[in-house]
Short mmCIF file of C-alpha atoms and ligand atoms in Angstrom, two decimals:
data_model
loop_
_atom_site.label_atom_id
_atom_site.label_comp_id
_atom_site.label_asym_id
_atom_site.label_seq_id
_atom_site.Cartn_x
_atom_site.Cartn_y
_atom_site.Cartn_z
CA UNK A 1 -16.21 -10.20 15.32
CA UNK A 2 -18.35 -7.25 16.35
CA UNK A 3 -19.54 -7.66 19.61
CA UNK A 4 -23.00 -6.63 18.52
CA UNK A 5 -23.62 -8.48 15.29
CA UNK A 6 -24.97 -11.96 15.64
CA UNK A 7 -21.94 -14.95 14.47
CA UNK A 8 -22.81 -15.79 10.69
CA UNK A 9 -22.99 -19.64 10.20
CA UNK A 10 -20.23 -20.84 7.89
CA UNK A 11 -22.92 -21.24 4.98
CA UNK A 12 -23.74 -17.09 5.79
CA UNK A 13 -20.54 -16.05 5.57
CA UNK A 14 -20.07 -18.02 2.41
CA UNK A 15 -23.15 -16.34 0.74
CA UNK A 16 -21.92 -12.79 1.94
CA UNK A 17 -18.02 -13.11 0.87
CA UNK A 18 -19.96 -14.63 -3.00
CA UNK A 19 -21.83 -11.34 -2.86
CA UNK A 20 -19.14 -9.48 -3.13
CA UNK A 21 -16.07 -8.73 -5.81
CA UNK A 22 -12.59 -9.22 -4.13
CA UNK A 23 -8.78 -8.10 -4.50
CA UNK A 24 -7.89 -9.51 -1.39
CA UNK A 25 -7.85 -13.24 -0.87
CA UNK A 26 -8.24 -13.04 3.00
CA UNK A 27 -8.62 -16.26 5.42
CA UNK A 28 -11.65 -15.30 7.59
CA UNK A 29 -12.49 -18.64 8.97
CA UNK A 30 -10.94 -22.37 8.48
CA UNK A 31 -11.76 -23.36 4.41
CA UNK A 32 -13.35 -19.93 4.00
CA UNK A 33 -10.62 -17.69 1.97
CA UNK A 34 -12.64 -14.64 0.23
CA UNK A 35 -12.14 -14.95 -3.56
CA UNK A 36 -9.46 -12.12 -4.26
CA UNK A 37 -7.73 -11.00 -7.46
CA UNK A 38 -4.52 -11.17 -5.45
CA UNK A 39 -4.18 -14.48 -4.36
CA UNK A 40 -3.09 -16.12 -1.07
CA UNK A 41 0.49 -16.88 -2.14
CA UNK A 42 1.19 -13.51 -3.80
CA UNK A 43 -0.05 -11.37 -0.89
CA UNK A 44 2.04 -14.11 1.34
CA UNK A 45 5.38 -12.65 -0.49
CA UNK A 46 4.08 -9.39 -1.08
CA UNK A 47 3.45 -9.19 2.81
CA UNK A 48 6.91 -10.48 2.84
CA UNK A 49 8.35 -7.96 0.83
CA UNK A 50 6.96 -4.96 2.19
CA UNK A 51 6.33 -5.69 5.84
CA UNK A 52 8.88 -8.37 6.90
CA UNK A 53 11.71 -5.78 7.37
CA UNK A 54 9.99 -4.05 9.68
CA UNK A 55 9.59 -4.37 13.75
CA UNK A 56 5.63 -2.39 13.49
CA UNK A 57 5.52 -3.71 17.68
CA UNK A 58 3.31 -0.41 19.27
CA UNK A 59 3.41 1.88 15.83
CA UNK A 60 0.65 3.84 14.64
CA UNK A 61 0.15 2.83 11.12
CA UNK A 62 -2.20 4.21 8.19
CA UNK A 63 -2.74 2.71 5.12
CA UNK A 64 -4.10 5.01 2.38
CA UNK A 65 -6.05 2.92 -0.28
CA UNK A 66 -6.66 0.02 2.45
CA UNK A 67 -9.22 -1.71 -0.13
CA UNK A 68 -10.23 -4.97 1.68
CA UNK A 69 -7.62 -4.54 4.31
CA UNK A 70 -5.52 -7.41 3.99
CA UNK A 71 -1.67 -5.14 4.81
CA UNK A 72 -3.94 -3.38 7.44
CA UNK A 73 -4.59 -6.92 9.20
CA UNK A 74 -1.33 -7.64 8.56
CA UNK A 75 0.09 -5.08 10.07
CA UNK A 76 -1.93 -5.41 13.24
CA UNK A 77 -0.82 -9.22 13.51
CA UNK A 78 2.89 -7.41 13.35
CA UNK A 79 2.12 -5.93 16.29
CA UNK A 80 0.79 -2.42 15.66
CA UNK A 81 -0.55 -0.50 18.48
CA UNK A 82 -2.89 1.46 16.22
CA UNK A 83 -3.93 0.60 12.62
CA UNK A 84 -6.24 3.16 10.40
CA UNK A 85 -7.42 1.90 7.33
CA UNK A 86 -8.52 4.42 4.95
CA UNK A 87 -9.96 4.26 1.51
CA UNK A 88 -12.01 6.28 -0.83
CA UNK A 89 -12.45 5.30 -4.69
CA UNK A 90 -13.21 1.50 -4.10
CA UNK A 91 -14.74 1.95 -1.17
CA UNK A 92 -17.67 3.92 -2.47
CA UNK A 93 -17.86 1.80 -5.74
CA UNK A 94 -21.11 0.51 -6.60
CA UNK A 95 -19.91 -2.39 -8.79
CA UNK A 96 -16.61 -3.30 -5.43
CA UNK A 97 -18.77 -2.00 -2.70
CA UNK A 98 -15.20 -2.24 -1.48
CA UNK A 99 -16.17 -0.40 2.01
CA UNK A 100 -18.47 -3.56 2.60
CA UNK A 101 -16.58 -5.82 1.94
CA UNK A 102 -13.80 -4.40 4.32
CA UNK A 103 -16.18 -4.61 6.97
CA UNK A 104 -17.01 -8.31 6.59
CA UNK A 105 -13.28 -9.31 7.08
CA UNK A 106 -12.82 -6.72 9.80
CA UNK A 107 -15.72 -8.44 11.53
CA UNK A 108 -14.89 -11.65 10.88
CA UNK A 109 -10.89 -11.33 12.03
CA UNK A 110 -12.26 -9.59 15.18
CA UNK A 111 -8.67 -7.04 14.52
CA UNK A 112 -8.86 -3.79 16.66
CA UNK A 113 -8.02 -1.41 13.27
CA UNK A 114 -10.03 2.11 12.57
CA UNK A 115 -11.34 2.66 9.12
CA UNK A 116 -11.74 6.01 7.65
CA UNK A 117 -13.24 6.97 4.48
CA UNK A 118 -11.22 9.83 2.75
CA UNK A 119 -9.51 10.31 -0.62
CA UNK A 120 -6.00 10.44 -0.68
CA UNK A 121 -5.77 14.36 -2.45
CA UNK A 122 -8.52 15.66 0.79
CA UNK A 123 -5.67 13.86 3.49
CA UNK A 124 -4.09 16.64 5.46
CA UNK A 125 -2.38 17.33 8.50
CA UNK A 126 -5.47 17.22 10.69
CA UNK A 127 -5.11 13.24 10.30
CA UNK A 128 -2.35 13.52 12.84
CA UNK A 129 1.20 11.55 12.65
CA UNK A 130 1.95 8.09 11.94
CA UNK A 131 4.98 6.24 12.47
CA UNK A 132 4.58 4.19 9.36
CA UNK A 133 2.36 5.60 6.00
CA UNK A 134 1.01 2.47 4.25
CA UNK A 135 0.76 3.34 0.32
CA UNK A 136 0.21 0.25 -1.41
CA UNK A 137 -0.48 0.42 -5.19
CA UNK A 138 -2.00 3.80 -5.46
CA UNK A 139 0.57 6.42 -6.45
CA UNK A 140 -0.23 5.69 -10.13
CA UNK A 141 -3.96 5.38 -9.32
CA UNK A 142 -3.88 9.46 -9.10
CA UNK A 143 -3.75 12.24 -11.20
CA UNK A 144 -1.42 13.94 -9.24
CA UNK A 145 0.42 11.73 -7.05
CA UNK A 146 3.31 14.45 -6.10
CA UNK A 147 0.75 16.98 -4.43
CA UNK A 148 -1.07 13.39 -2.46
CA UNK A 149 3.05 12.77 -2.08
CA UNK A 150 3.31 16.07 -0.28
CA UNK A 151 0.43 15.33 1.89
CA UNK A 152 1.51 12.08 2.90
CA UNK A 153 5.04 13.76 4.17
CA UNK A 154 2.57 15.70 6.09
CA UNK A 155 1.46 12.78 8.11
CA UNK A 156 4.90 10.69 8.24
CA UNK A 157 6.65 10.52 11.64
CA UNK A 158 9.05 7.68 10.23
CA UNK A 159 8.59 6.04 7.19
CA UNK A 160 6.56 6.25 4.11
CA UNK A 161 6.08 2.69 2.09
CA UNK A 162 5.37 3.00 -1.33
CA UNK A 163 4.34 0.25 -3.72
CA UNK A 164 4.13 1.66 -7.76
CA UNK A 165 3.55 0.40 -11.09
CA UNK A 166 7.15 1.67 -12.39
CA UNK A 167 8.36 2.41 -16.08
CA UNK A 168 11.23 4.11 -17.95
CA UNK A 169 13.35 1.66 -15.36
CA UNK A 170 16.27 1.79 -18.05
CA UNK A 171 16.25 6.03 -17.97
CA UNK A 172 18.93 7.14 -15.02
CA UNK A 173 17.16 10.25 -15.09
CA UNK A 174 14.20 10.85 -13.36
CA UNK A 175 11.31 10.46 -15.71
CA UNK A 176 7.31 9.53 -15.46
CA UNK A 177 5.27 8.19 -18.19
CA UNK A 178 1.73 9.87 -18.38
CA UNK A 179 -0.85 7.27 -19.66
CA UNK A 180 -4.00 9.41 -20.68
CA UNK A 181 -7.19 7.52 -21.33
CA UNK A 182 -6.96 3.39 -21.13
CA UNK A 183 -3.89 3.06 -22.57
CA UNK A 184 -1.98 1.17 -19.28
CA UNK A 185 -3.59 -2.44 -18.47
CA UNK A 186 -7.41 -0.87 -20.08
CA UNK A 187 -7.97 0.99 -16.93
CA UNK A 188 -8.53 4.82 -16.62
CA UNK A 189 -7.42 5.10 -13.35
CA UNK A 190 -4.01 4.63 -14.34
CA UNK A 191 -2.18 7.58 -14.63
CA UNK A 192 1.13 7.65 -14.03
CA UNK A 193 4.53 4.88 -14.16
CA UNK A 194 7.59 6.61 -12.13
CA UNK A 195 11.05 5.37 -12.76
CA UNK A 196 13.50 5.06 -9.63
CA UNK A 197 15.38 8.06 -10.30
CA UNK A 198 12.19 10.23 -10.01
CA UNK A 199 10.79 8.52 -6.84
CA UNK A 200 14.36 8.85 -4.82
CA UNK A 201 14.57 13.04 -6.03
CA UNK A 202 10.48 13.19 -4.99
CA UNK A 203 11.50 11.67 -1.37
CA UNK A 204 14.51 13.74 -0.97
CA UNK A 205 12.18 16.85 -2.15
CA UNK A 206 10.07 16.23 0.19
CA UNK A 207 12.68 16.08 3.10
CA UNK A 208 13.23 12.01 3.59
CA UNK A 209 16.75 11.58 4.35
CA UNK A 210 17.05 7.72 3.88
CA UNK A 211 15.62 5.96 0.48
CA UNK A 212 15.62 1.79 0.06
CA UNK A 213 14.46 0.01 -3.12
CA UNK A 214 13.31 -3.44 -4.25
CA UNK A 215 11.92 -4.41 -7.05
CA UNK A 216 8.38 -6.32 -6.60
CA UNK A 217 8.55 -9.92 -5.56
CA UNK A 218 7.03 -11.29 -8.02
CA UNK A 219 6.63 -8.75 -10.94
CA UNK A 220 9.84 -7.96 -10.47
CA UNK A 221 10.96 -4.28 -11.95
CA UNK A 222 7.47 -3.69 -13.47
CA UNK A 223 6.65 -2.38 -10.13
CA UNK A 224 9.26 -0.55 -7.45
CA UNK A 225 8.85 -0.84 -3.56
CA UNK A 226 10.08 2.31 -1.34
CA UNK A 227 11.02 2.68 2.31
CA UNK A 228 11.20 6.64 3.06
CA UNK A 229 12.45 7.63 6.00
CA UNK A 230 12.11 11.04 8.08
CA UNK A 231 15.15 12.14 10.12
CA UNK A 232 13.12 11.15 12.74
CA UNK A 233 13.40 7.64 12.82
CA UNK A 234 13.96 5.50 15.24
CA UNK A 235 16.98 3.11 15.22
CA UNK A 236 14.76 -0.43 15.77
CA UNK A 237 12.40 0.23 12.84
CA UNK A 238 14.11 -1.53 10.33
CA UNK A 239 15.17 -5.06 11.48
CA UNK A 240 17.11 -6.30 8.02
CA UNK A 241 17.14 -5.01 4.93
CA UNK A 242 17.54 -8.55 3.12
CA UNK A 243 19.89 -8.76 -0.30
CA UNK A 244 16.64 -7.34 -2.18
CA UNK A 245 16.68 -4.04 -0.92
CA UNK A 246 19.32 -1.30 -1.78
CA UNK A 247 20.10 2.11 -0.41
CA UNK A 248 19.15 4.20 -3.00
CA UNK A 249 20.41 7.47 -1.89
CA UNK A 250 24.27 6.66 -2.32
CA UNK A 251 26.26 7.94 -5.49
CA UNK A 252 25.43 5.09 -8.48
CA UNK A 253 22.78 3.48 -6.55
CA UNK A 254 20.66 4.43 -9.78
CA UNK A 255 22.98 3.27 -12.30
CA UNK A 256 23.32 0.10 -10.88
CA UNK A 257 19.86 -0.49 -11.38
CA UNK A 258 20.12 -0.01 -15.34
CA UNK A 259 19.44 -2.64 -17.52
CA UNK A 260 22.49 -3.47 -18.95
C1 SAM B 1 -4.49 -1.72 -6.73
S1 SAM B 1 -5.51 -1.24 -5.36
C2 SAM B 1 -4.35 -1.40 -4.04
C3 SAM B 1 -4.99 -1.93 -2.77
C4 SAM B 1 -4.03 -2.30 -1.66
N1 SAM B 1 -3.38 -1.12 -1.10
C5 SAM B 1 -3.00 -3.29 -2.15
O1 SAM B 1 -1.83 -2.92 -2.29
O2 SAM B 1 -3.34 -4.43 -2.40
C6 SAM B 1 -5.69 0.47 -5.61
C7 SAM B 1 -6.27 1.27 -4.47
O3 SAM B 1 -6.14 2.66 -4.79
C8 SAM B 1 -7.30 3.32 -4.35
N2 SAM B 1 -7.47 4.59 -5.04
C9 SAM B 1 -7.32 5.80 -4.48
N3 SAM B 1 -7.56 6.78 -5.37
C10 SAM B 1 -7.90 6.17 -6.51
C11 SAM B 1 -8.28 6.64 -7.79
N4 SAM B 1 -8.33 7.93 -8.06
N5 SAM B 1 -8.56 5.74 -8.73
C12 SAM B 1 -8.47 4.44 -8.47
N6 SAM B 1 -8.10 3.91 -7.27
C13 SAM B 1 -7.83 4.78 -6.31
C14 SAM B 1 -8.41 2.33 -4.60
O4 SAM B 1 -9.57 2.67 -3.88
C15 SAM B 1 -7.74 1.02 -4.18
O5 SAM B 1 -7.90 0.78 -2.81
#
């Protein structure tokens, strides 16, 4: 909690978490869980998923398309010496006043992260290095995800997490769909559904030397999950790769993914 803002009573902070749309259902106080899209028990195994490999103790960490912040806080309870939360579209909604209600569960937690408003194609250099690149469900959010790919290289020191919508999973070679209009779940900001083969030759482009894949925990191969890693890396980053996870730059790592 800010040190400055007066403590809401419980019946406050219920009014102001109502007053706003959520995607992440976030525990701010005992029997007061903000009303997300994602619920508790998916973002419990997607936390799982994504973070649980990981040893984040004293990393810088970014995580570009934070939203309400829920795998910023999380990785902050992992440990993270520095967390910046950045966002952009959702953020600056008028309809998700996203940036708002960020702030409310950044308040309420009372987590020492740094939020940044910028859009993931303005993200350069000048951002500085991060041991670990956070981006969670956004590469098919943009309408050219390879040049905001090339930026986030930029600003990788050792790994670059990727969660995507994913398509053309049964294709060995690398392939992206291109959804113009609606046409993917009715929403216009979907662009773009990469296929395994295209995400491990974009990571190796782009000078990552180490590629692991799951599929989503609970959507399964609808939606890939990708740990990048620089040469740089350091040895005690990953903990355990559990039986989900394969090493995707080995010869017929791809075609054991097919379908059969
Ligand atoms: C599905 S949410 C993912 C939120 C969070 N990272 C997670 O995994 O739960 C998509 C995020 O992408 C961001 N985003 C960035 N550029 C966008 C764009 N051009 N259109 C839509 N969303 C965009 C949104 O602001 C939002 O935070």
């Amino acid at each position: 909690m800010s040190s400055s803002a007066p403590r809401l009573s419980d019946a406050e902070l219920l009014a102001r978490m109502q007053s706003f749309h959520w995607w992440h259902s976030i525990a701010l106080r005992p029997g007061l869980t903000t009303f997300g899209g994602k619920t508790e028990l998916i973002l419990a195994q997607e936390e799982q998923a994504l973070l649980a490999p990981f040893n984040l103790v004293g990393r810088s960490v970014i995580d570009v398309g934070a939203w309400n912040g829920f795998f910023s806080f999380a990785a902050k309870r992992r440990g993270a010496a520095r967390v910046l939360a950045t966002d952009s579209y959702i953020w600056n909604h008028p309809v998700w006043r996203g940036r708002e209600a960020f702030e409310l569960a950044r308040g309420e937690l009372g987590l020492d992260i740094e939020a940044l408003m910028v859009d993931p194609p303005d993200i350069t250099e000048a951002l500085g290095q991060f041991d670990v690149v956070m981006f969670l469900g956004v590469f098919y959010h943009l309408y050219d995800p390879i040049d905001v790919m090339t930026r986030l290289r930029s600003i990788t020191r050792q790994m670059l997490l990727v969660e995507t919508h994913s398509d053309l999973t049964g294709d060995a070679r690398p392939g992206m769909v291109f959804y113009p209009g609606a046409i993917l779940n009715q929403d216009a900001t979907n662009w773009w559904g990469p296929n395994p083969a295209a995400m491990l030759h974009l990571f190796l482009q782009l000078g990552f030397t180490r590629i692991f894949y799951r599929d989503h925990p609970t959507l399964g191969r609808t939606r890939g999950i990708y740990a990048a890693f620089t040469p740089e890396v350091e040895d005690d980053l990953v903990l355990r790769f559990d039986e989900h996870w394969q090493d995707l730059d080995v010869p017929g790592a791809i075609e054991g993914l097919l379908s059969p």
